[in-house]
Short mmCIF file of C-alpha atoms in Angstrom, two decimals:
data_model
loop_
_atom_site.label_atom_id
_atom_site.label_comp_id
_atom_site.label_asym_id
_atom_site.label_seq_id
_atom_site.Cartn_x
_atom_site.Cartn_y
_atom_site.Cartn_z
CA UNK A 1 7.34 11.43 10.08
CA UNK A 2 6.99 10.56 6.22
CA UNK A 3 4.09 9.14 5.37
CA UNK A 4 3.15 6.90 2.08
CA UNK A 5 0.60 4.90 0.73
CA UNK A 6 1.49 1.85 -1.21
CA UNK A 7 -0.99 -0.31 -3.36
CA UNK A 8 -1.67 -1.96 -6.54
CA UNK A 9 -4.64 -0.57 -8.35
CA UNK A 10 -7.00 -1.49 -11.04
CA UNK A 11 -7.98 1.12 -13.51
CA UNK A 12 -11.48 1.29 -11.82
CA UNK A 13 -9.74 1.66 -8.69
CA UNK A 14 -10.34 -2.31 -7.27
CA UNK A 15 -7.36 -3.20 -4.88
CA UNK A 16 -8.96 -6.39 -3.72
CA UNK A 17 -11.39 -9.49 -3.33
CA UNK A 18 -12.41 -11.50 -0.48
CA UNK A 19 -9.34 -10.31 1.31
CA UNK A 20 -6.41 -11.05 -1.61
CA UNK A 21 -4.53 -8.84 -4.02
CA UNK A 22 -6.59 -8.60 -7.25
CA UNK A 23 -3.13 -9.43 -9.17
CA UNK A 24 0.00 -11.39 -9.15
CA UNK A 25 2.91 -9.47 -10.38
CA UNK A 26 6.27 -10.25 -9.37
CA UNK A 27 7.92 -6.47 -9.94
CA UNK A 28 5.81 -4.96 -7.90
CA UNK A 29 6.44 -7.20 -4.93
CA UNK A 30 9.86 -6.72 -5.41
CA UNK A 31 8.97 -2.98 -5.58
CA UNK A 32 7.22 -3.05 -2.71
CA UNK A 33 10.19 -5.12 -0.60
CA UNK A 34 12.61 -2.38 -2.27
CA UNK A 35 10.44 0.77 -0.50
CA UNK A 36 9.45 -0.53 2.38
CA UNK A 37 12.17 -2.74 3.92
CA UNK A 38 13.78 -0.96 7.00
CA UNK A 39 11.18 1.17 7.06
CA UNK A 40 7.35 1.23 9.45
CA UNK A 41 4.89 -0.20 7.47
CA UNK A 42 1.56 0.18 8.69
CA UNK A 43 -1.90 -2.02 8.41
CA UNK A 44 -5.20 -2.63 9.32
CA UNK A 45 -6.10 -6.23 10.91
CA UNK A 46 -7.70 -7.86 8.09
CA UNK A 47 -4.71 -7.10 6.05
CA UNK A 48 -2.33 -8.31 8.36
CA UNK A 49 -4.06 -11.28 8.78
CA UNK A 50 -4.11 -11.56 4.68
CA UNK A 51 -0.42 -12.00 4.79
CA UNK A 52 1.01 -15.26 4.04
CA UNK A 53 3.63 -15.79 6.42
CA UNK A 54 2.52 -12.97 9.13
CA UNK A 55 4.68 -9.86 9.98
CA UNK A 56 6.94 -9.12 6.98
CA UNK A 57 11.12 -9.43 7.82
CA UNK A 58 13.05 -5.78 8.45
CA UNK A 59 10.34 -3.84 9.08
CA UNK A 60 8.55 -2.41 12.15
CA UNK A 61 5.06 -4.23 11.75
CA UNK A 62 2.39 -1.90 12.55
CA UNK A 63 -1.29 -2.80 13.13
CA UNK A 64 -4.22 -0.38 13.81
CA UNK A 65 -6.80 -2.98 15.78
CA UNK A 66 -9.72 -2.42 17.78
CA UNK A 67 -10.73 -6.16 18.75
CA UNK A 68 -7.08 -7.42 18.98
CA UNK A 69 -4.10 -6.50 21.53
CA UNK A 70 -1.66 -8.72 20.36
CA UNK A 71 -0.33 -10.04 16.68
CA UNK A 72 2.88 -11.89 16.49
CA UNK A 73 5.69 -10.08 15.14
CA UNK A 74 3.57 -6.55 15.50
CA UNK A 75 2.99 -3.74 17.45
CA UNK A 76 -0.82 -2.89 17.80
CA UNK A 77 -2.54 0.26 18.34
CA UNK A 78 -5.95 1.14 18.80
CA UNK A 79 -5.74 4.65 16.67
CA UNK A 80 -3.90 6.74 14.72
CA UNK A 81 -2.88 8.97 17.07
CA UNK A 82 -1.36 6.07 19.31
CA UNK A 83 0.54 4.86 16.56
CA UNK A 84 1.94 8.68 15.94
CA UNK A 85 3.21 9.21 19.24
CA UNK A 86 5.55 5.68 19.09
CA UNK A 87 7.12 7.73 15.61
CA UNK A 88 10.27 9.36 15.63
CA UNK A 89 10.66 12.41 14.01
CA UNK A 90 12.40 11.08 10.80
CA UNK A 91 10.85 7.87 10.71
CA UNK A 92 9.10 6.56 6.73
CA UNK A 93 5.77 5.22 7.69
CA UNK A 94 4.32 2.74 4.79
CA UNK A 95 0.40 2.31 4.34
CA UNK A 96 -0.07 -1.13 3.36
CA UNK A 97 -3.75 -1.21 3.75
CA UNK A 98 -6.47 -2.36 3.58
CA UNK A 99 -9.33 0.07 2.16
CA UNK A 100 -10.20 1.56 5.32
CA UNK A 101 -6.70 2.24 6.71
CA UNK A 102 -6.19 4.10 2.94
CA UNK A 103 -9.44 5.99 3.14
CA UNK A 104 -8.61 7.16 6.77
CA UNK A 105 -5.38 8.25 6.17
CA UNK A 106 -4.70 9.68 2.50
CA UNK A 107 -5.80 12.86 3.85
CA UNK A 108 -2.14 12.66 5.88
CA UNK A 109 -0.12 11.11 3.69
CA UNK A 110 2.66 12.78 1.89
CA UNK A 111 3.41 10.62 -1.25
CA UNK A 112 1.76 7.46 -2.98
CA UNK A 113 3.37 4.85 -4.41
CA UNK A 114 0.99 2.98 -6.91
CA UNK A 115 1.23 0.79 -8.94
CA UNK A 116 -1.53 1.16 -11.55
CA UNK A 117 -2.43 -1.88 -13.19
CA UNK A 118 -3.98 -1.86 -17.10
CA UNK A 119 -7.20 -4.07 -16.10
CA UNK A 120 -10.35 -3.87 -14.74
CA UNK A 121 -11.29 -6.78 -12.90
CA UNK A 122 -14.44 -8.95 -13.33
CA UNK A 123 -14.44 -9.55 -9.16
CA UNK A 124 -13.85 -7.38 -6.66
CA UNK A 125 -14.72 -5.66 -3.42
CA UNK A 126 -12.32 -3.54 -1.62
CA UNK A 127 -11.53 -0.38 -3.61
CA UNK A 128 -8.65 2.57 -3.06
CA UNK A 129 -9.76 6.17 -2.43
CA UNK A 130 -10.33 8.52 -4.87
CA UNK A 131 -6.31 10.20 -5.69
CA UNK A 132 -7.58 12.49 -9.02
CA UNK A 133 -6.54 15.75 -6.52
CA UNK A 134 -2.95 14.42 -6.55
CA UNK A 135 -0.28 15.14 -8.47
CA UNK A 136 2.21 12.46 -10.40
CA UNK A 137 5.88 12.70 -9.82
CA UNK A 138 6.87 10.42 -11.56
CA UNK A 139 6.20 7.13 -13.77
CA UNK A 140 7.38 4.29 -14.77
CA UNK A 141 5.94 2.26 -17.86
CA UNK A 142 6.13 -2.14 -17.98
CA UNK A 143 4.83 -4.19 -20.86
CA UNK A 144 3.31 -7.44 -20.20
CA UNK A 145 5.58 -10.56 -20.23
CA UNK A 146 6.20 -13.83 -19.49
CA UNK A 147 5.10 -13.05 -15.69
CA UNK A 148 3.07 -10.30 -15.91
CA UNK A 149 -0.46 -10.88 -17.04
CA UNK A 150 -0.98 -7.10 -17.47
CA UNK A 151 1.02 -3.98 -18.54
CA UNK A 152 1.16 -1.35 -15.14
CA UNK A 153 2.97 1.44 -14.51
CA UNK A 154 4.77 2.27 -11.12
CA UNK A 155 3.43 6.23 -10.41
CA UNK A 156 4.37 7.71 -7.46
CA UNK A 157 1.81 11.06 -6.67
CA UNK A 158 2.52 14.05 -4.53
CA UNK A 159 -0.59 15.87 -2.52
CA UNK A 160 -1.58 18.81 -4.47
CA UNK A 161 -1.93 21.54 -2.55
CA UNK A 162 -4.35 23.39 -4.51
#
């Protein structure tokens, strides 16, 4: 199993408040629908919940959930290591988040797929795990425009192993 984290990050880190996306930018949802369609994406409750129109089409909608059994359109496990075990061998797994999920399991991931965002926010609460031991790949630069409020970059990290 392949495992990456996706996410949209502020400069300070911020990912979210009161349980939305800090920002609305059209290329990285497309980005994100690009990577992750066909493949296991994987979430915590709260972020599943967040989702506007539930379980996300062509995907295998995974939730990690303590207080719930059942989510339409998901499978649900109570841990990480239940979730593993239902993995193939070859399968892409996608972190979608929230902060919690992210914190638990950057430590396993192989890859992350940010999008890094040129703003600090005035408001926010949920915050993405510290990634300054990882090493960039790759990186791609975007201005701001007519939809995009902010200049980001699309980065995509590799552990390093040192």
């Amino acid at each position: 199993m392949t495992i990456s984290i996706i996410a949209a990050v502020a400069r300070n880190r911020a990912i979210g408040f009161e349980n939305k996306l800090l920002y609305w930018l059209p290329d990285d949802m497309r980005r994100f629908r690009l990577l992750t369609t066909g493949h296991t994406i994987l979430m915590g409750r709260r972020t599943f919940e967040s989702l506007p129109k539930g379980a996300l089409p062509n995907r295998r909608n995974c939730v990690l959930t303590r207080t719930v059994s059942e989510l339409p359109g998901c499978e649900c496990f109570a841990s990480w290591d239940d979730f593993a075990v239902s993995c193939c061998e070859d399968e892409e797994v996608f972190v979608i988040g929230g902060a919690a999920v992210y914190a638990a399991l950057i430590v396993k991931a192989d890859r992350l797929c940010l999008t890094e965002v040129a703003d600090t926010p005035s408001q926010a609460d949920t915050f993405f795990p510290d990634y300054s031991d990882w090493q960039e790949t790759w990186r791609e630069h975007h201005d701001p425009d007519d939809r995009h409020a902010h200049a980001f970059d699309f980065v995509t990290y590799a552990h390093n192993p040192t």
